[in-house]
């Protein structure tokens, strides 16, 4: 079986503090992945991480000042995302996982499924390594654009026979409404993603990749089917490992 794990920028970085990594959380998530892999040798993994405070603030600044991603912005965002990717890969290597960074801007000629050559990632998985992709900027025919890490998770899932997707985030799952303002807000679980989209409110889309809604919409657009989808809180120790092992989690257990 193949599982795709998305390390949300919300959990591996502090999204409100530019260029700030939650090293303790990252190291723990890496060790949970490593424990899983040691227990399930034949289970293949691919990792995607988000931009968090290494991607979103810079992109927003460019969009605000230039109105688009110019070449200066493209190079800076590329640099900082590569930097974050190195830190993530280093954490995985330190946990004895054979992780290899893959730069989406080198395999995508745009931001859509058809623009990305994910077959090369499949070959790496076949060779027993753990590819580590990330939200990125890429050159499309209409200029420099953001390719979302969440979208990449679904592109890999559609092409590479991934049976389970685990989104590791900073919240306890997909809520029906904002728990900060509604005391009766509940985490939705045991549902098809389509049902979740009808039952949940989505708030605070602070970046161009669409927050929680961005994660759940894409598989329906791509026609992905037969996949288990976990949205779990990565700030809770053991929660990622429990999701990987199909045990009880703090989070939403969904399917598409
Ligand atoms: N219905 C909802 N249930 C849970 N969280 C929601 C919901 N609607 C919006 N959100 C927001 O989505 C956020 C998670 O998405 P966000 O894009 O910020 O994180 P991420 O994808 O982990 O980070 P990155 O984009 O950097 O990888 C939560 O922190 C929460 O504020
Ligand atoms: Mg996001």
mmCIF file of C-alpha atoms and ligand atoms in Angstrom:
data_model
loop_
_atom_site.group_PDB
_atom_site.id
_atom_site.type_symbol
_atom_site.label_atom_id
_atom_site.label_comp_id
_atom_site.label_asym_id
_atom_site.label_seq_id
_atom_site.Cartn_x
_atom_site.Cartn_y
_atom_site.Cartn_z
ATOM 1 C CA UNK A 1 0.000 0.000 0.000
ATOM 2 C CA UNK A 2 1.025 3.595 -0.600
ATOM 3 C CA UNK A 3 0.328 6.525 1.697
ATOM 4 C CA UNK A 4 0.821 10.227 0.991
ATOM 5 C CA UNK A 5 1.508 12.396 4.034
ATOM 6 C CA UNK A 6 1.173 16.171 3.900
ATOM 7 C CA UNK A 7 3.080 18.019 6.601
ATOM 8 C CA UNK A 8 1.037 21.214 6.755
ATOM 9 C CA UNK A 9 2.929 24.464 6.876
ATOM 10 C CA UNK A 10 0.551 25.230 9.739
ATOM 11 C CA UNK A 11 2.180 22.544 11.864
ATOM 12 C CA UNK A 12 5.871 22.463 10.825
ATOM 13 C CA UNK A 13 6.194 26.276 10.832
ATOM 14 C CA UNK A 14 4.694 29.076 12.885
ATOM 15 C CA UNK A 15 2.496 30.623 10.232
ATOM 16 C CA UNK A 16 2.316 34.023 11.947
ATOM 17 C CA UNK A 17 6.105 34.370 12.352
ATOM 18 C CA UNK A 18 8.075 34.697 9.076
ATOM 19 C CA UNK A 19 10.698 31.977 8.459
ATOM 20 C CA UNK A 20 10.041 30.206 11.723
ATOM 21 C CA UNK A 21 10.194 26.392 11.991
ATOM 22 C CA UNK A 22 8.607 24.297 14.751
ATOM 23 C CA UNK A 23 11.670 22.038 14.968
ATOM 24 C CA UNK A 24 10.371 19.988 17.889
ATOM 25 C CA UNK A 25 7.161 19.152 16.027
ATOM 26 C CA UNK A 26 9.012 18.388 12.784
ATOM 27 C CA UNK A 27 11.462 16.036 14.507
ATOM 28 C CA UNK A 28 8.618 14.214 16.286
ATOM 29 C CA UNK A 29 6.582 13.830 13.074
ATOM 30 C CA UNK A 30 9.683 12.454 11.336
ATOM 31 C CA UNK A 31 10.183 9.912 14.106
ATOM 32 C CA UNK A 32 6.516 8.825 13.941
ATOM 33 C CA UNK A 33 6.905 8.250 10.186
ATOM 34 C CA UNK A 34 10.082 6.317 10.839
ATOM 35 C CA UNK A 35 8.470 4.079 13.489
ATOM 36 C CA UNK A 36 5.658 3.351 11.046
ATOM 37 C CA UNK A 37 8.049 2.497 8.236
ATOM 38 C CA UNK A 38 10.127 0.233 10.496
ATOM 39 C CA UNK A 39 6.962 -1.659 11.505
ATOM 40 C CA UNK A 40 5.552 -1.863 7.967
ATOM 41 C CA UNK A 41 8.513 -2.391 5.646
ATOM 42 C CA UNK A 42 6.414 -3.014 2.535
ATOM 43 C CA UNK A 43 4.318 0.145 2.965
ATOM 44 C CA UNK A 44 5.446 2.934 0.643
ATOM 45 C CA UNK A 45 5.439 6.605 1.615
ATOM 46 C CA UNK A 46 5.531 9.921 -0.185
ATOM 47 C CA UNK A 47 5.706 13.208 1.707
ATOM 48 C CA UNK A 48 4.603 16.684 0.673
ATOM 49 C CA UNK A 49 5.076 19.699 2.915
ATOM 50 C CA UNK A 50 3.443 23.093 2.819
ATOM 51 C CA UNK A 51 4.975 26.531 2.732
ATOM 52 C CA UNK A 52 3.764 27.911 6.041
ATOM 53 C CA UNK A 53 5.713 30.994 7.004
ATOM 54 C CA UNK A 54 8.358 30.216 4.327
ATOM 55 C CA UNK A 55 5.964 30.531 1.420
ATOM 56 C CA UNK A 56 2.698 32.293 2.028
ATOM 57 C CA UNK A 57 3.893 35.675 3.454
ATOM 58 C CA UNK A 58 6.378 36.188 0.595
ATOM 59 C CA UNK A 59 3.817 35.304 -2.067
ATOM 60 C CA UNK A 60 1.271 37.622 -0.481
ATOM 61 C CA UNK A 61 3.808 40.456 -0.407
ATOM 62 C CA UNK A 62 4.569 39.979 -4.140
ATOM 63 C CA UNK A 63 0.901 39.845 -5.068
ATOM 64 C CA UNK A 64 0.295 42.974 -3.018
ATOM 65 C CA UNK A 65 3.183 45.005 -4.448
ATOM 66 C CA UNK A 66 3.582 43.775 -8.056
ATOM 67 C CA UNK A 67 0.122 42.207 -8.511
ATOM 68 C CA UNK A 68 1.734 39.008 -9.756
ATOM 69 C CA UNK A 69 4.740 36.781 -9.074
ATOM 70 C CA UNK A 70 7.639 38.457 -10.831
ATOM 71 C CA UNK A 71 11.003 36.820 -11.431
ATOM 72 C CA UNK A 72 12.531 38.301 -8.285
ATOM 73 C CA UNK A 73 9.698 36.898 -6.214
ATOM 74 C CA UNK A 74 9.922 33.549 -8.015
ATOM 75 C CA UNK A 75 13.609 33.235 -7.117
ATOM 76 C CA UNK A 76 13.123 34.277 -3.492
ATOM 77 C CA UNK A 77 10.153 31.962 -2.866
ATOM 78 C CA UNK A 78 12.066 29.136 -4.593
ATOM 79 C CA UNK A 79 15.052 29.743 -2.330
ATOM 80 C CA UNK A 80 13.047 29.732 0.896
ATOM 81 C CA UNK A 81 10.983 26.687 -0.095
ATOM 82 C CA UNK A 82 14.181 24.802 -0.977
ATOM 83 C CA UNK A 83 15.561 25.829 2.405
ATOM 84 C CA UNK A 84 12.478 24.492 4.221
ATOM 85 C CA UNK A 85 12.623 21.325 2.092
ATOM 86 C CA UNK A 86 16.232 20.767 3.185
ATOM 87 C CA UNK A 87 15.238 21.107 6.812
ATOM 88 C CA UNK A 88 12.355 18.624 6.384
ATOM 89 C CA UNK A 89 14.534 16.146 4.483
ATOM 90 C CA UNK A 90 17.260 16.502 7.124
ATOM 91 C CA UNK A 91 14.752 15.667 9.870
ATOM 92 C CA UNK A 92 13.599 12.581 7.944
ATOM 93 C CA UNK A 93 17.194 11.470 7.253
ATOM 94 C CA UNK A 94 18.021 11.873 10.940
ATOM 95 C CA UNK A 95 15.139 9.476 11.609
ATOM 96 C CA UNK A 96 16.731 6.966 9.236
ATOM 97 C CA UNK A 97 14.214 7.440 6.441
ATOM 98 C CA UNK A 98 15.650 7.407 2.887
ATOM 99 C CA UNK A 99 14.170 10.820 2.061
ATOM 100 C CA UNK A 100 14.930 12.681 -1.170
ATOM 101 C CA UNK A 101 13.758 16.202 -1.968
ATOM 102 C CA UNK A 102 11.911 16.639 -5.265
ATOM 103 C CA UNK A 103 11.394 20.160 -6.506
ATOM 104 C CA UNK A 104 7.904 20.562 -8.031
ATOM 105 C CA UNK A 105 9.059 23.502 -10.165
ATOM 106 C CA UNK A 106 11.314 21.031 -11.961
ATOM 107 C CA UNK A 107 8.508 18.587 -12.809
ATOM 108 C CA UNK A 108 5.551 20.985 -13.324
ATOM 109 C CA UNK A 109 5.071 23.262 -16.353
ATOM 110 C CA UNK A 110 2.025 24.804 -14.747
ATOM 111 C CA UNK A 111 -0.150 24.254 -11.715
ATOM 112 C CA UNK A 112 -2.663 21.715 -12.993
ATOM 113 C CA UNK A 113 -2.579 17.914 -12.867
ATOM 114 C CA UNK A 114 -1.719 17.604 -16.565
ATOM 115 C CA UNK A 115 1.184 20.029 -16.132
ATOM 116 C CA UNK A 116 3.056 17.882 -13.607
ATOM 117 C CA UNK A 117 5.182 14.846 -14.461
ATOM 118 C CA UNK A 118 4.601 12.824 -11.304
ATOM 119 C CA UNK A 119 5.720 9.577 -12.919
ATOM 120 C CA UNK A 120 9.275 10.435 -11.933
ATOM 121 C CA UNK A 121 8.091 10.463 -8.288
ATOM 122 C CA UNK A 122 6.555 7.006 -8.780
ATOM 123 C CA UNK A 123 9.907 5.685 -10.005
ATOM 124 C CA UNK A 124 11.569 6.980 -6.842
ATOM 125 C CA UNK A 125 8.934 5.293 -4.660
ATOM 126 C CA UNK A 126 9.469 2.056 -6.614
ATOM 127 C CA UNK A 127 13.183 2.360 -5.838
ATOM 128 C CA UNK A 128 12.385 2.388 -2.105
ATOM 129 C CA UNK A 129 13.034 6.041 -1.327
ATOM 130 C CA UNK A 130 10.683 8.530 0.304
ATOM 131 C CA UNK A 131 10.241 11.479 -2.076
ATOM 132 C CA UNK A 132 9.617 14.803 -0.345
ATOM 133 C CA UNK A 133 7.790 17.412 -2.441
ATOM 134 C CA UNK A 134 6.457 20.775 -1.329
ATOM 135 C CA UNK A 135 4.194 23.649 -2.192
ATOM 136 C CA UNK A 136 6.144 25.656 -4.747
ATOM 137 C CA UNK A 137 6.260 28.317 -7.441
ATOM 138 C CA UNK A 138 6.540 27.195 -11.035
ATOM 139 C CA UNK A 139 6.773 28.651 -14.526
ATOM 140 C CA UNK A 140 3.521 28.212 -16.449
ATOM 141 C CA UNK A 141 2.692 29.496 -19.909
ATOM 142 C CA UNK A 142 1.052 32.460 -18.164
ATOM 143 C CA UNK A 143 4.031 33.333 -16.006
ATOM 144 C CA UNK A 144 5.087 32.311 -12.502
ATOM 145 C CA UNK A 145 2.350 30.665 -10.411
ATOM 146 C CA UNK A 146 1.934 28.946 -7.063
ATOM 147 C CA UNK A 147 1.485 25.181 -7.188
ATOM 148 C CA UNK A 148 -0.225 24.127 -3.985
ATOM 149 C CA UNK A 149 1.206 21.327 -1.844
ATOM 150 C CA UNK A 150 -2.368 20.128 -1.218
ATOM 151 C CA UNK A 151 -2.982 19.876 -4.972
ATOM 152 C CA UNK A 152 0.285 17.982 -5.439
ATOM 153 C CA UNK A 153 -0.884 15.438 -2.852
ATOM 154 C CA UNK A 154 -3.931 14.756 -5.032
ATOM 155 C CA UNK A 155 -1.914 14.654 -8.267
ATOM 156 C CA UNK A 156 0.329 11.979 -6.714
ATOM 157 C CA UNK A 157 -2.713 10.136 -5.381
ATOM 158 C CA UNK A 158 -4.439 10.089 -8.746
ATOM 159 C CA UNK A 159 -1.380 8.895 -10.662
ATOM 160 C CA UNK A 160 0.511 6.654 -8.290
ATOM 161 C CA UNK A 161 -2.073 4.360 -6.703
ATOM 162 C CA UNK A 162 -2.016 6.038 -3.287
ATOM 163 C CA UNK A 163 -4.662 4.417 -1.046
ATOM 164 C CA UNK A 164 -4.462 6.726 1.939
ATOM 165 C CA UNK A 165 -3.795 10.432 2.383
ATOM 166 C CA UNK A 166 -2.933 11.964 5.756
ATOM 167 C CA UNK A 167 -3.115 15.758 6.096
ATOM 168 C CA UNK A 168 -1.204 16.748 9.223
ATOM 169 C CA UNK A 169 -2.426 20.175 10.364
ATOM 170 C CA UNK A 170 -2.712 22.454 13.389
ATOM 171 C CA UNK A 171 -6.423 21.715 14.017
ATOM 172 C CA UNK A 172 -8.345 18.721 15.399
ATOM 173 C CA UNK A 173 -9.858 17.892 12.001
ATOM 174 C CA UNK A 174 -12.454 19.413 9.711
ATOM 175 C CA UNK A 175 -14.993 21.319 11.819
ATOM 176 C CA UNK A 176 -18.589 21.951 10.813
ATOM 177 C CA UNK A 177 -18.114 25.558 11.968
ATOM 178 C CA UNK A 178 -15.430 27.729 13.510
ATOM 179 C CA UNK A 179 -14.808 26.461 17.090
ATOM 180 C CA UNK A 180 -13.410 29.864 18.082
ATOM 181 C CA UNK A 181 -16.829 31.454 17.671
ATOM 182 C CA UNK A 182 -19.257 28.513 17.961
ATOM 183 C CA UNK A 183 -19.050 26.541 21.216
ATOM 184 C CA UNK A 184 -21.075 23.665 19.686
ATOM 185 C CA UNK A 185 -18.682 23.210 16.735
ATOM 186 C CA UNK A 186 -17.977 19.532 15.964
ATOM 187 C CA UNK A 187 -15.250 17.678 14.098
ATOM 188 C CA UNK A 188 -16.759 15.865 11.109
ATOM 189 C CA UNK A 189 -15.721 12.245 10.640
ATOM 190 C CA UNK A 190 -16.859 9.003 9.005
ATOM 191 C CA UNK A 191 -18.091 10.769 5.868
ATOM 192 C CA UNK A 192 -17.432 11.053 2.164
ATOM 193 C CA UNK A 193 -15.621 14.316 1.330
ATOM 194 C CA UNK A 194 -18.611 15.398 -0.735
ATOM 195 C CA UNK A 195 -20.791 15.253 2.352
ATOM 196 C CA UNK A 196 -18.203 17.248 4.337
ATOM 197 C CA UNK A 197 -18.200 19.992 1.716
ATOM 198 C CA UNK A 198 -21.961 20.291 2.131
ATOM 199 C CA UNK A 199 -21.884 20.201 5.940
ATOM 200 C CA UNK A 200 -18.912 22.421 6.835
ATOM 201 C CA UNK A 201 -18.224 26.122 6.862
ATOM 202 C CA UNK A 202 -14.730 27.197 5.840
ATOM 203 C CA UNK A 203 -13.104 30.309 7.182
ATOM 204 C CA UNK A 204 -9.980 32.393 7.237
ATOM 205 C CA UNK A 205 -8.504 31.515 3.849
ATOM 206 C CA UNK A 206 -5.379 33.532 4.462
ATOM 207 C CA UNK A 207 -3.404 32.402 1.443
ATOM 208 C CA UNK A 208 -3.675 31.617 -2.241
ATOM 209 C CA UNK A 209 -3.849 27.846 -1.733
ATOM 210 C CA UNK A 210 -7.187 27.898 0.056
ATOM 211 C CA UNK A 211 -6.702 26.552 3.599
ATOM 212 C CA UNK A 212 -8.890 23.588 4.582
ATOM 213 C CA UNK A 213 -11.310 23.945 1.669
ATOM 214 C CA UNK A 214 -8.361 23.748 -0.753
ATOM 215 C CA UNK A 215 -7.458 20.299 0.610
ATOM 216 C CA UNK A 216 -10.903 18.775 0.188
ATOM 217 C CA UNK A 217 -12.118 20.183 -3.129
ATOM 218 C CA UNK A 218 -9.441 18.907 -5.478
ATOM 219 C CA UNK A 219 -10.019 15.106 -5.362
ATOM 220 C CA UNK A 220 -13.602 15.604 -6.520
ATOM 221 C CA UNK A 221 -12.456 17.786 -9.416
ATOM 222 C CA UNK A 222 -9.832 15.181 -10.370
ATOM 223 C CA UNK A 223 -12.227 12.246 -9.986
ATOM 224 C CA UNK A 224 -10.077 10.526 -7.334
ATOM 225 C CA UNK A 225 -11.910 7.511 -5.837
ATOM 226 C CA UNK A 226 -11.350 4.773 -3.273
ATOM 227 C CA UNK A 227 -8.992 6.705 -0.989
ATOM 228 C CA UNK A 228 -9.052 7.083 2.806
ATOM 229 C CA UNK A 229 -8.447 10.686 3.886
ATOM 230 C CA UNK A 230 -7.267 11.660 7.359
ATOM 231 C CA UNK A 231 -7.092 15.261 8.557
ATOM 232 C CA UNK A 232 -5.290 15.097 11.894
ATOM 233 C CA UNK A 233 -3.740 17.392 14.466
ATOM 234 C CA UNK A 234 0.041 17.044 14.237
ATOM 235 C CA UNK A 235 0.598 18.957 17.460
ATOM 236 C CA UNK A 236 -0.635 15.910 19.415
ATOM 237 C CA UNK A 237 2.150 13.362 19.935
ATOM 238 C CA UNK A 238 1.378 9.948 18.427
ATOM 239 C CA UNK A 239 -1.527 11.202 16.323
ATOM 240 C CA UNK A 240 0.272 10.838 12.963
ATOM 241 C CA UNK A 241 1.438 7.314 13.851
ATOM 242 C CA UNK A 242 -2.117 6.367 14.871
ATOM 243 C CA UNK A 243 -3.457 7.685 11.551
ATOM 244 C CA UNK A 244 -0.829 5.728 9.614
ATOM 245 C CA UNK A 245 -1.726 2.570 11.513
ATOM 246 C CA UNK A 246 -5.467 3.113 11.077
ATOM 247 C CA UNK A 247 -6.019 3.539 14.823
ATOM 248 C CA UNK A 248 -8.183 6.069 16.675
ATOM 249 C CA UNK A 249 -7.071 9.663 16.001
ATOM 250 C CA UNK A 250 -7.833 13.219 16.985
ATOM 251 C CA UNK A 251 -9.041 14.242 13.556
ATOM 252 C CA UNK A 252 -11.406 13.535 10.701
ATOM 253 C CA UNK A 253 -11.427 10.143 9.020
ATOM 254 C CA UNK A 254 -13.011 10.622 5.610
ATOM 255 C CA UNK A 255 -13.066 8.973 2.217
ATOM 256 C CA UNK A 256 -13.413 9.886 -1.405
HETATM 257 N N1 LIG B 1 -13.953 23.786 8.518
HETATM 258 C C1 LIG B 1 -12.692 23.910 8.927
HETATM 259 N N2 LIG B 1 -12.199 23.003 9.805
HETATM 260 C C2 LIG B 1 -10.907 23.093 10.243
HETATM 261 N N3 LIG B 1 -10.058 24.088 9.888
HETATM 262 C C3 LIG B 1 -10.510 25.027 9.016
HETATM 263 C C4 LIG B 1 -11.832 24.979 8.505
HETATM 264 N N4 LIG B 1 -12.013 26.038 7.684
HETATM 265 C C5 LIG B 1 -10.855 26.705 7.663
HETATM 266 N N5 LIG B 1 -9.930 26.123 8.466
HETATM 267 C C6 LIG B 1 -8.567 26.625 8.670
HETATM 268 O O1 LIG B 1 -7.683 25.836 7.880
HETATM 269 C C7 LIG B 1 -6.416 25.871 8.544
HETATM 270 C C8 LIG B 1 -5.545 24.775 7.985
HETATM 271 O O2 LIG B 1 -5.232 25.109 6.659
HETATM 272 P P1 LIG B 1 -3.889 25.894 6.313
HETATM 273 O O3 LIG B 1 -3.808 26.057 4.840
HETATM 274 O O4 LIG B 1 -3.730 27.130 7.153
HETATM 275 O O5 LIG B 1 -2.806 24.880 6.862
HETATM 276 P P2 LIG B 1 -1.799 23.974 6.084
HETATM 277 O O6 LIG B 1 -2.333 23.571 4.770
HETATM 278 O O7 LIG B 1 -1.410 22.955 7.077
HETATM 279 O O8 LIG B 1 -0.582 24.979 5.865
HETATM 280 P P3 LIG B 1 0.193 25.227 4.474
HETATM 281 O O9 LIG B 1 -0.806 25.790 3.521
HETATM 282 O O10 LIG B 1 1.262 26.215 4.816
HETATM 283 O O11 LIG B 1 0.708 23.892 4.093
HETATM 284 C C9 LIG B 1 -6.758 25.715 10.001
HETATM 285 O O12 LIG B 1 -5.756 26.242 10.829
HETATM 286 C C10 LIG B 1 -8.060 26.516 10.116
HETATM 287 O O13 LIG B 1 -7.822 27.827 10.552
HETATM 288 MG MG1 LIG B 2 -2.703 25.380 3.246
#
